[in-house]
PDB file of C-alpha atoms in Angstrom:
ATOM      1  CA  UNK A 245       4.837  -8.896   0.633  1.00 96.00           C
ATOM      2  CA  UNK A 246       3.699  -9.805  -2.850  1.00 95.00           C
ATOM      3  CA  UNK A 247       4.396  -6.971  -5.296  1.00 93.00           C
ATOM      4  CA  UNK A 248       5.032  -8.744  -8.586  1.00 88.00           C
ATOM      5  CA  UNK A 249       1.853  -8.294 -10.625  1.00 77.00           C
ATOM      6  CA  UNK A 250       1.453  -5.990 -13.608  1.00 62.00           C
ATOM      7  CA  UNK A 251      -1.741  -4.388 -12.289  1.00 57.00           C
ATOM      8  CA  UNK A 252      -3.461  -4.723 -15.660  1.00 56.00           C
ATOM      9  CA  UNK A 253      -6.941  -3.817 -14.354  1.00 56.00           C
ATOM     10  CA  UNK A 254      -5.613  -0.614 -12.840  1.00 61.00           C
ATOM     11  CA  UNK A 255      -3.773   0.351 -16.039  1.00 57.00           C
ATOM     12  CA  UNK A 256      -6.764  -0.593 -18.217  1.00 50.00           C
ATOM     13  CA  UNK A 257      -8.936   1.782 -16.208  1.00 51.00           C
ATOM     14  CA  UNK A 258      -6.654   4.724 -16.972  1.00 49.00           C
ATOM     15  CA  UNK A 259      -4.034   4.333 -14.263  1.00 44.00           C
ATOM     16  CA  UNK A 260      -0.479   3.129 -14.528  1.00 51.00           C
ATOM     17  CA  UNK A 261       1.564   1.289 -11.958  1.00 79.00           C
ATOM     18  CA  UNK A 262      -0.817   0.942  -9.008  1.00 88.00           C
ATOM     19  CA  UNK A 263       1.985   0.009  -6.627  1.00 93.00           C
ATOM     20  CA  UNK A 264       3.737   3.247  -7.542  1.00 92.00           C
ATOM     21  CA  UNK A 265       0.615   5.432  -7.405  1.00 91.00           C
ATOM     22  CA  UNK A 266       0.687   8.235  -4.858  1.00 93.00           C
ATOM     23  CA  UNK A 267      -1.026   7.643  -1.531  1.00 94.00           C
ATOM     24  CA  UNK A 268      -0.628  10.548   0.851  1.00 92.00           C
ATOM     25  CA  UNK A 269       2.702  11.635  -0.598  1.00 94.00           C
ATOM     26  CA  UNK A 270       4.355   8.227  -1.028  1.00 95.00           C
ATOM     27  CA  UNK A 271       3.924   5.256  -3.380  1.00 95.00           C
ATOM     28  CA  UNK A 272       1.319   2.661  -2.364  1.00 95.00           C
ATOM     29  CA  UNK A 273       3.990  -0.058  -2.076  1.00 96.00           C
ATOM     30  CA  UNK A 274       6.044   2.089   0.303  1.00 97.00           C
ATOM     31  CA  UNK A 275       2.984   2.711   2.483  1.00 96.00           C
ATOM     32  CA  UNK A 276       2.365  -1.049   2.695  1.00 96.00           C
ATOM     33  CA  UNK A 277       6.039  -1.781   3.446  1.00 97.00           C
ATOM     34  CA  UNK A 278       6.198   0.870   6.178  1.00 96.00           C
ATOM     35  CA  UNK A 279       3.135  -0.635   7.804  1.00 94.00           C
ATOM     36  CA  UNK A 280       4.486  -4.210   7.604  1.00 96.00           C
ATOM     37  CA  UNK A 281       7.914  -3.161   8.893  1.00 96.00           C
ATOM     38  CA  UNK A 282       6.212  -1.592  11.896  1.00 93.00           C
ATOM     39  CA  UNK A 283       4.781  -4.981  12.896  1.00 92.00           C
ATOM     40  CA  UNK A 284       8.117  -6.290  14.194  1.00 91.00           C
ATOM     41  CA  UNK A 285       8.627  -9.338  11.986  1.00 93.00           C
ATOM     42  CA  UNK A 286      12.021 -11.075  12.036  1.00 92.00           C
ATOM     43  CA  UNK A 287      12.376 -10.286   8.330  1.00 94.00           C
ATOM     44  CA  UNK A 288      10.320  -8.626   5.617  1.00 96.00           C
ATOM     45  CA  UNK A 289      10.685 -10.030   2.107  1.00 97.00           C
ATOM     46  CA  UNK A 290       9.192  -8.156  -0.842  1.00 97.00           C
ATOM     47  CA  UNK A 291       8.663 -10.130  -4.056  1.00 97.00           C
ATOM     48  CA  UNK A 292       8.834  -8.000  -7.202  1.00 95.00           C
ATOM     49  CA  UNK A 293       8.039  -8.760 -10.812  1.00 92.00           C
ATOM     50  CA  UNK A 294       6.635  -6.505 -13.523  1.00 86.00           C
ATOM     51  CA  UNK A 295       7.870  -3.211 -12.047  1.00 88.00           C
ATOM     52  CA  UNK A 296      11.021  -4.536 -10.371  1.00 92.00           C
ATOM     53  CA  UNK A 297      13.276  -1.467 -10.721  1.00 93.00           C
ATOM     54  CA  UNK A 298      10.694   1.209  -9.839  1.00 93.00           C
ATOM     55  CA  UNK A 299       9.356  -0.830  -6.897  1.00 94.00           C
ATOM     56  CA  UNK A 300      12.922  -1.239  -5.612  1.00 96.00           C
ATOM     57  CA  UNK A 301      13.338   2.514  -5.945  1.00 96.00           C
ATOM     58  CA  UNK A 302      10.101   3.165  -4.059  1.00 96.00           C
ATOM     59  CA  UNK A 303      11.370   0.989  -1.189  1.00 97.00           C
ATOM     60  CA  UNK A 304      14.826   2.556  -1.055  1.00 97.00           C
ATOM     61  CA  UNK A 305      16.059   2.973   2.493  1.00 97.00           C
ATOM     62  CA  UNK A 306      13.555   0.565   4.057  1.00 97.00           C
ATOM     63  CA  UNK A 307      14.832  -2.496   5.950  1.00 96.00           C
ATOM     64  CA  UNK A 308      13.292  -5.123   3.695  1.00 96.00           C
ATOM     65  CA  UNK A 309      14.854  -7.747   1.467  1.00 96.00           C
ATOM     66  CA  UNK A 310      13.719  -7.558  -2.136  1.00 97.00           C
ATOM     67  CA  UNK A 311      13.662 -10.634  -4.374  1.00 97.00           C
ATOM     68  CA  UNK A 312      12.559 -10.802  -7.984  1.00 96.00           C
ATOM     69  CA  UNK A 313      10.155 -13.512  -9.180  1.00 94.00           C
ATOM     70  CA  UNK A 314      11.498 -14.377 -12.641  1.00 88.00           C
ATOM     71  CA  UNK A 315       8.255 -16.144 -13.581  1.00 88.00           C
ATOM     72  CA  UNK A 316       5.994 -13.368 -12.247  1.00 89.00           C
ATOM     73  CA  UNK A 317       3.908 -13.418 -15.442  1.00 85.00           C
ATOM     74  CA  UNK A 318       2.556 -16.854 -14.453  1.00 87.00           C
ATOM     75  CA  UNK A 319       0.550 -15.257 -11.652  1.00 86.00           C
ATOM     76  CA  UNK A 320       0.425 -15.156  -7.887  1.00 89.00           C
ATOM     77  CA  UNK A 321       1.790 -18.685  -7.473  1.00 91.00           C
ATOM     78  CA  UNK A 322       5.182 -17.622  -8.846  1.00 92.00           C
ATOM     79  CA  UNK A 323       5.315 -14.786  -6.309  1.00 93.00           C
ATOM     80  CA  UNK A 324       4.400 -17.083  -3.431  1.00 95.00           C
ATOM     81  CA  UNK A 325       6.964 -19.700  -4.461  1.00 95.00           C
ATOM     82  CA  UNK A 326       9.681 -17.059  -4.741  1.00 96.00           C
ATOM     83  CA  UNK A 327       8.805 -15.507  -1.399  1.00 96.00           C
ATOM     84  CA  UNK A 328       8.646 -18.808   0.484  1.00 96.00           C
ATOM     85  CA  UNK A 329      11.951 -19.951  -1.040  1.00 96.00           C
ATOM     86  CA  UNK A 330      13.574 -16.686   0.069  1.00 96.00           C
ATOM     87  CA  UNK A 331      12.618 -17.038   3.743  1.00 95.00           C
ATOM     88  CA  UNK A 332      15.224 -17.787   6.366  1.00 90.00           C
ATOM     89  CA  UNK A 333      15.473 -21.557   6.872  1.00 90.00           C
ATOM     90  CA  UNK A 334      14.595 -21.091  10.556  1.00 91.00           C
ATOM     91  CA  UNK A 335      11.258 -19.413   9.746  1.00 93.00           C
ATOM     92  CA  UNK A 336       8.389 -21.055  11.588  1.00 94.00           C
ATOM     93  CA  UNK A 337       5.771 -19.346   9.456  1.00 96.00           C
ATOM     94  CA  UNK A 338       4.916 -16.366   7.314  1.00 97.00           C
ATOM     95  CA  UNK A 339       2.320 -13.620   7.087  1.00 97.00           C
ATOM     96  CA  UNK A 340       1.484 -12.933   3.452  1.00 97.00           C
ATOM     97  CA  UNK A 341       0.692  -9.326   2.579  1.00 97.00           C
ATOM     98  CA  UNK A 342      -0.376  -7.950  -0.782  1.00 95.00           C
ATOM     99  CA  UNK A 343       1.424  -4.879  -2.102  1.00 94.00           C
ATOM    100  CA  UNK A 344      -1.823  -3.197  -3.129  1.00 94.00           C
ATOM    101  CA  UNK A 345      -3.428  -3.246   0.334  1.00 95.00           C
ATOM    102  CA  UNK A 346      -2.127  -0.126   2.125  1.00 95.00           C
ATOM    103  CA  UNK A 347      -4.722  -0.176   4.921  1.00 95.00           C
ATOM    104  CA  UNK A 348      -4.097  -3.746   6.027  1.00 93.00           C
ATOM    105  CA  UNK A 349      -4.296  -3.898   9.834  1.00 94.00           C
ATOM    106  CA  UNK A 350      -0.920  -5.274  10.916  1.00 95.00           C
ATOM    107  CA  UNK A 351      -2.101  -5.168  14.533  1.00 95.00           C
ATOM    108  CA  UNK A 352      -3.999  -8.392  13.799  1.00 97.00           C
ATOM    109  CA  UNK A 353      -0.810 -10.311  12.976  1.00 96.00           C
ATOM    110  CA  UNK A 354       0.004 -11.513  16.494  1.00 96.00           C
ATOM    111  CA  UNK A 355      -3.502 -12.968  16.881  1.00 97.00           C
ATOM    112  CA  UNK A 356      -3.375 -14.464  13.381  1.00 98.00           C
ATOM    113  CA  UNK A 357      -0.020 -16.133  14.045  1.00 97.00           C
ATOM    114  CA  UNK A 358      -1.297 -17.550  17.338  1.00 98.00           C
ATOM    115  CA  UNK A 359      -4.450 -18.879  15.672  1.00 98.00           C
ATOM    116  CA  UNK A 360      -2.474 -20.357  12.756  1.00 98.00           C
ATOM    117  CA  UNK A 361      -0.191 -22.209  15.157  1.00 98.00           C
ATOM    118  CA  UNK A 362      -3.156 -23.529  17.123  1.00 98.00           C
ATOM    119  CA  UNK A 363      -4.990 -24.607  13.950  1.00 98.00           C
ATOM    120  CA  UNK A 364      -1.844 -26.192  12.518  1.00 97.00           C
ATOM    121  CA  UNK A 365      -1.851 -24.658   9.037  1.00 98.00           C
ATOM    122  CA  UNK A 366      -3.111 -21.088   8.592  1.00 98.00           C
ATOM    123  CA  UNK A 367      -5.275 -18.237   9.815  1.00 98.00           C
ATOM    124  CA  UNK A 368      -6.798 -15.251   8.092  1.00 97.00           C
ATOM    125  CA  UNK A 369      -8.974 -12.310   9.010  1.00 98.00           C
ATOM    126  CA  UNK A 370     -12.613 -12.130   8.008  1.00 97.00           C
ATOM    127  CA  UNK A 371     -14.702  -8.966   7.685  1.00 97.00           C
ATOM    128  CA  UNK A 372     -18.461  -9.125   7.101  1.00 96.00           C
ATOM    129  CA  UNK A 373     -18.091 -12.816   6.267  1.00 96.00           C
ATOM    130  CA  UNK A 374     -15.417 -12.207   3.587  1.00 97.00           C
ATOM    131  CA  UNK A 375     -11.885 -13.584   4.009  1.00 96.00           C
ATOM    132  CA  UNK A 376      -9.099 -11.016   3.818  1.00 96.00           C
ATOM    133  CA  UNK A 377      -5.392 -10.374   4.378  1.00 96.00           C
ATOM    134  CA  UNK A 378      -2.848 -10.808   5.747  1.00 97.00           C
ATOM    135  CA  UNK A 379      -2.842 -14.594   5.812  1.00 97.00           C
ATOM    136  CA  UNK A 380      -0.668 -16.271   8.448  1.00 98.00           C
ATOM    137  CA  UNK A 381       0.699 -19.667   7.407  1.00 98.00           C
ATOM    138  CA  UNK A 382       2.726 -22.099   9.473  1.00 98.00           C
ATOM    139  CA  UNK A 383       5.806 -23.895   8.221  1.00 97.00           C
ATOM    140  CA  UNK A 384       3.611 -26.957   7.569  1.00 97.00           C
ATOM    141  CA  UNK A 385       2.113 -25.040   4.609  1.00 97.00           C
ATOM    142  CA  UNK A 386       5.451 -24.183   2.980  1.00 97.00           C
ATOM    143  CA  UNK A 387       5.704 -27.393   0.935  1.00 95.00           C
ATOM    144  CA  UNK A 388       2.208 -26.834  -0.470  1.00 96.00           C
ATOM    145  CA  UNK A 389       2.988 -23.184  -1.268  1.00 96.00           C
ATOM    146  CA  UNK A 390       6.129 -24.209  -3.149  1.00 95.00           C
ATOM    147  CA  UNK A 391       4.006 -26.501  -5.363  1.00 94.00           C
ATOM    148  CA  UNK A 392       1.467 -23.828  -6.390  1.00 92.00           C
ATOM    149  CA  UNK A 393       1.008 -23.012 -10.062  1.00 91.00           C
ATOM    150  CA  UNK A 394      -0.882 -20.338 -11.983  1.00 85.00           C
ATOM    151  CA  UNK A 395      -2.730 -17.292 -10.704  1.00 82.00           C
ATOM    152  CA  UNK A 396      -4.792 -18.927  -7.954  1.00 74.00           C
ATOM    153  CA  UNK A 397      -2.710 -17.918  -4.937  1.00 82.00           C
ATOM    154  CA  UNK A 398      -3.199 -19.875  -1.733  1.00 90.00           C
ATOM    155  CA  UNK A 399      -7.017 -19.844  -1.709  1.00 90.00           C
ATOM    156  CA  UNK A 400      -7.308 -23.411  -2.970  1.00 89.00           C
ATOM    157  CA  UNK A 401      -4.839 -24.606  -0.317  1.00 93.00           C
ATOM    158  CA  UNK A 402      -6.811 -22.911   2.439  1.00 95.00           C
ATOM    159  CA  UNK A 403      -9.989 -24.598   1.199  1.00 95.00           C
ATOM    160  CA  UNK A 404      -8.278 -27.988   0.933  1.00 94.00           C
ATOM    161  CA  UNK A 405      -6.998 -27.680   4.510  1.00 96.00           C
ATOM    162  CA  UNK A 406     -10.071 -25.927   5.906  1.00 96.00           C
ATOM    163  CA  UNK A 407     -10.094 -28.077   9.051  1.00 97.00           C
ATOM    164  CA  UNK A 408      -6.670 -26.580   9.927  1.00 98.00           C
ATOM    165  CA  UNK A 409      -7.460 -22.944   9.037  1.00 98.00           C
ATOM    166  CA  UNK A 410      -8.666 -20.500  11.663  1.00 98.00           C
ATOM    167  CA  UNK A 411     -10.461 -17.195  11.113  1.00 98.00           C
ATOM    168  CA  UNK A 412     -10.292 -13.962  13.042  1.00 98.00           C
ATOM    169  CA  UNK A 413     -13.419 -11.870  12.678  1.00 98.00           C
ATOM    170  CA  UNK A 414     -12.774  -8.135  12.532  1.00 98.00           C
ATOM    171  CA  UNK A 415     -14.686  -4.963  11.712  1.00 97.00           C
ATOM    172  CA  UNK A 416     -11.555  -3.461  10.097  1.00 96.00           C
ATOM    173  CA  UNK A 417     -12.321  -3.236   6.370  1.00 94.00           C
ATOM    174  CA  UNK A 418      -8.591  -2.746   5.692  1.00 94.00           C
ATOM    175  CA  UNK A 419      -8.383  -6.552   5.494  1.00 96.00           C
ATOM    176  CA  UNK A 420     -10.425  -6.352   2.272  1.00 95.00           C
ATOM    177  CA  UNK A 421      -9.510  -3.025   0.663  1.00 93.00           C
ATOM    178  CA  UNK A 422      -7.141  -3.627  -2.236  1.00 91.00           C
ATOM    179  CA  UNK A 423      -6.348  -1.290  -5.089  1.00 91.00           C
ATOM    180  CA  UNK A 424      -7.361  -2.707  -8.457  1.00 87.00           C
ATOM    181  CA  UNK A 425      -8.797   0.423 -10.113  1.00 86.00           C
ATOM    182  CA  UNK A 426      -8.296   4.203  -9.904  1.00 86.00           C
ATOM    183  CA  UNK A 427     -11.599   4.340  -7.977  1.00 89.00           C
ATOM    184  CA  UNK A 428     -10.124   1.911  -5.435  1.00 89.00           C
ATOM    185  CA  UNK A 429      -7.110   4.226  -5.114  1.00 90.00           C
ATOM    186  CA  UNK A 430      -9.418   7.175  -4.471  1.00 90.00           C
ATOM    187  CA  UNK A 431     -11.241   5.181  -1.764  1.00 90.00           C
ATOM    188  CA  UNK A 432      -7.924   4.160  -0.195  1.00 91.00           C
ATOM    189  CA  UNK A 433      -6.715   7.779  -0.268  1.00 91.00           C
ATOM    190  CA  UNK A 434      -9.889   8.948   1.477  1.00 91.00           C
ATOM    191  CA  UNK A 435      -9.517   6.244   4.137  1.00 88.00           C
ATOM    192  CA  UNK A 436      -5.803   7.046   4.503  1.00 89.00           C
ATOM    193  CA  UNK A 437      -6.583  10.698   5.226  1.00 86.00           C
ATOM    194  CA  UNK A 438      -9.170   9.674   7.796  1.00 78.00           C
TER     195      UNK A 438
END
């Protein structure tokens, strides 16, 4: 789970700390972690950055390992590198979740992992033609992820290896709904209640 960013767009729009914002009585990051923990992964690693101490506090009592990305200000690449480096050496792959996506459908993970293994590199969900999260990556992608720089994330890698990336079409808009603004939080809260 990537939870290292400063959430500048959210703060600029009048909010503060989107990962710590309330969603149905708990911080957004806790809602995401609870959902991911319910998926049955061998381990759940949360990468923190800008709000390290309060994010750790929000996750208190949950069975996840928290690691801090010292270079978090560089962008998403620093978070990915830190997370991949923190994985157990026996890990055969990883599902990457974003800390600001509380409605992400973890039920898709088994299919995504299976498709990633069959494709040989990665798999991701797609809703209404738009790629979403989580992204399942096989161990063969780890070296590339460890070489990432800047704020691009893994999108460029997925494009470069498109012949080895599978997609899973879904009608679940939770694969796309992230919280970047207070309006996004309001939409997520409405969907959460539903």
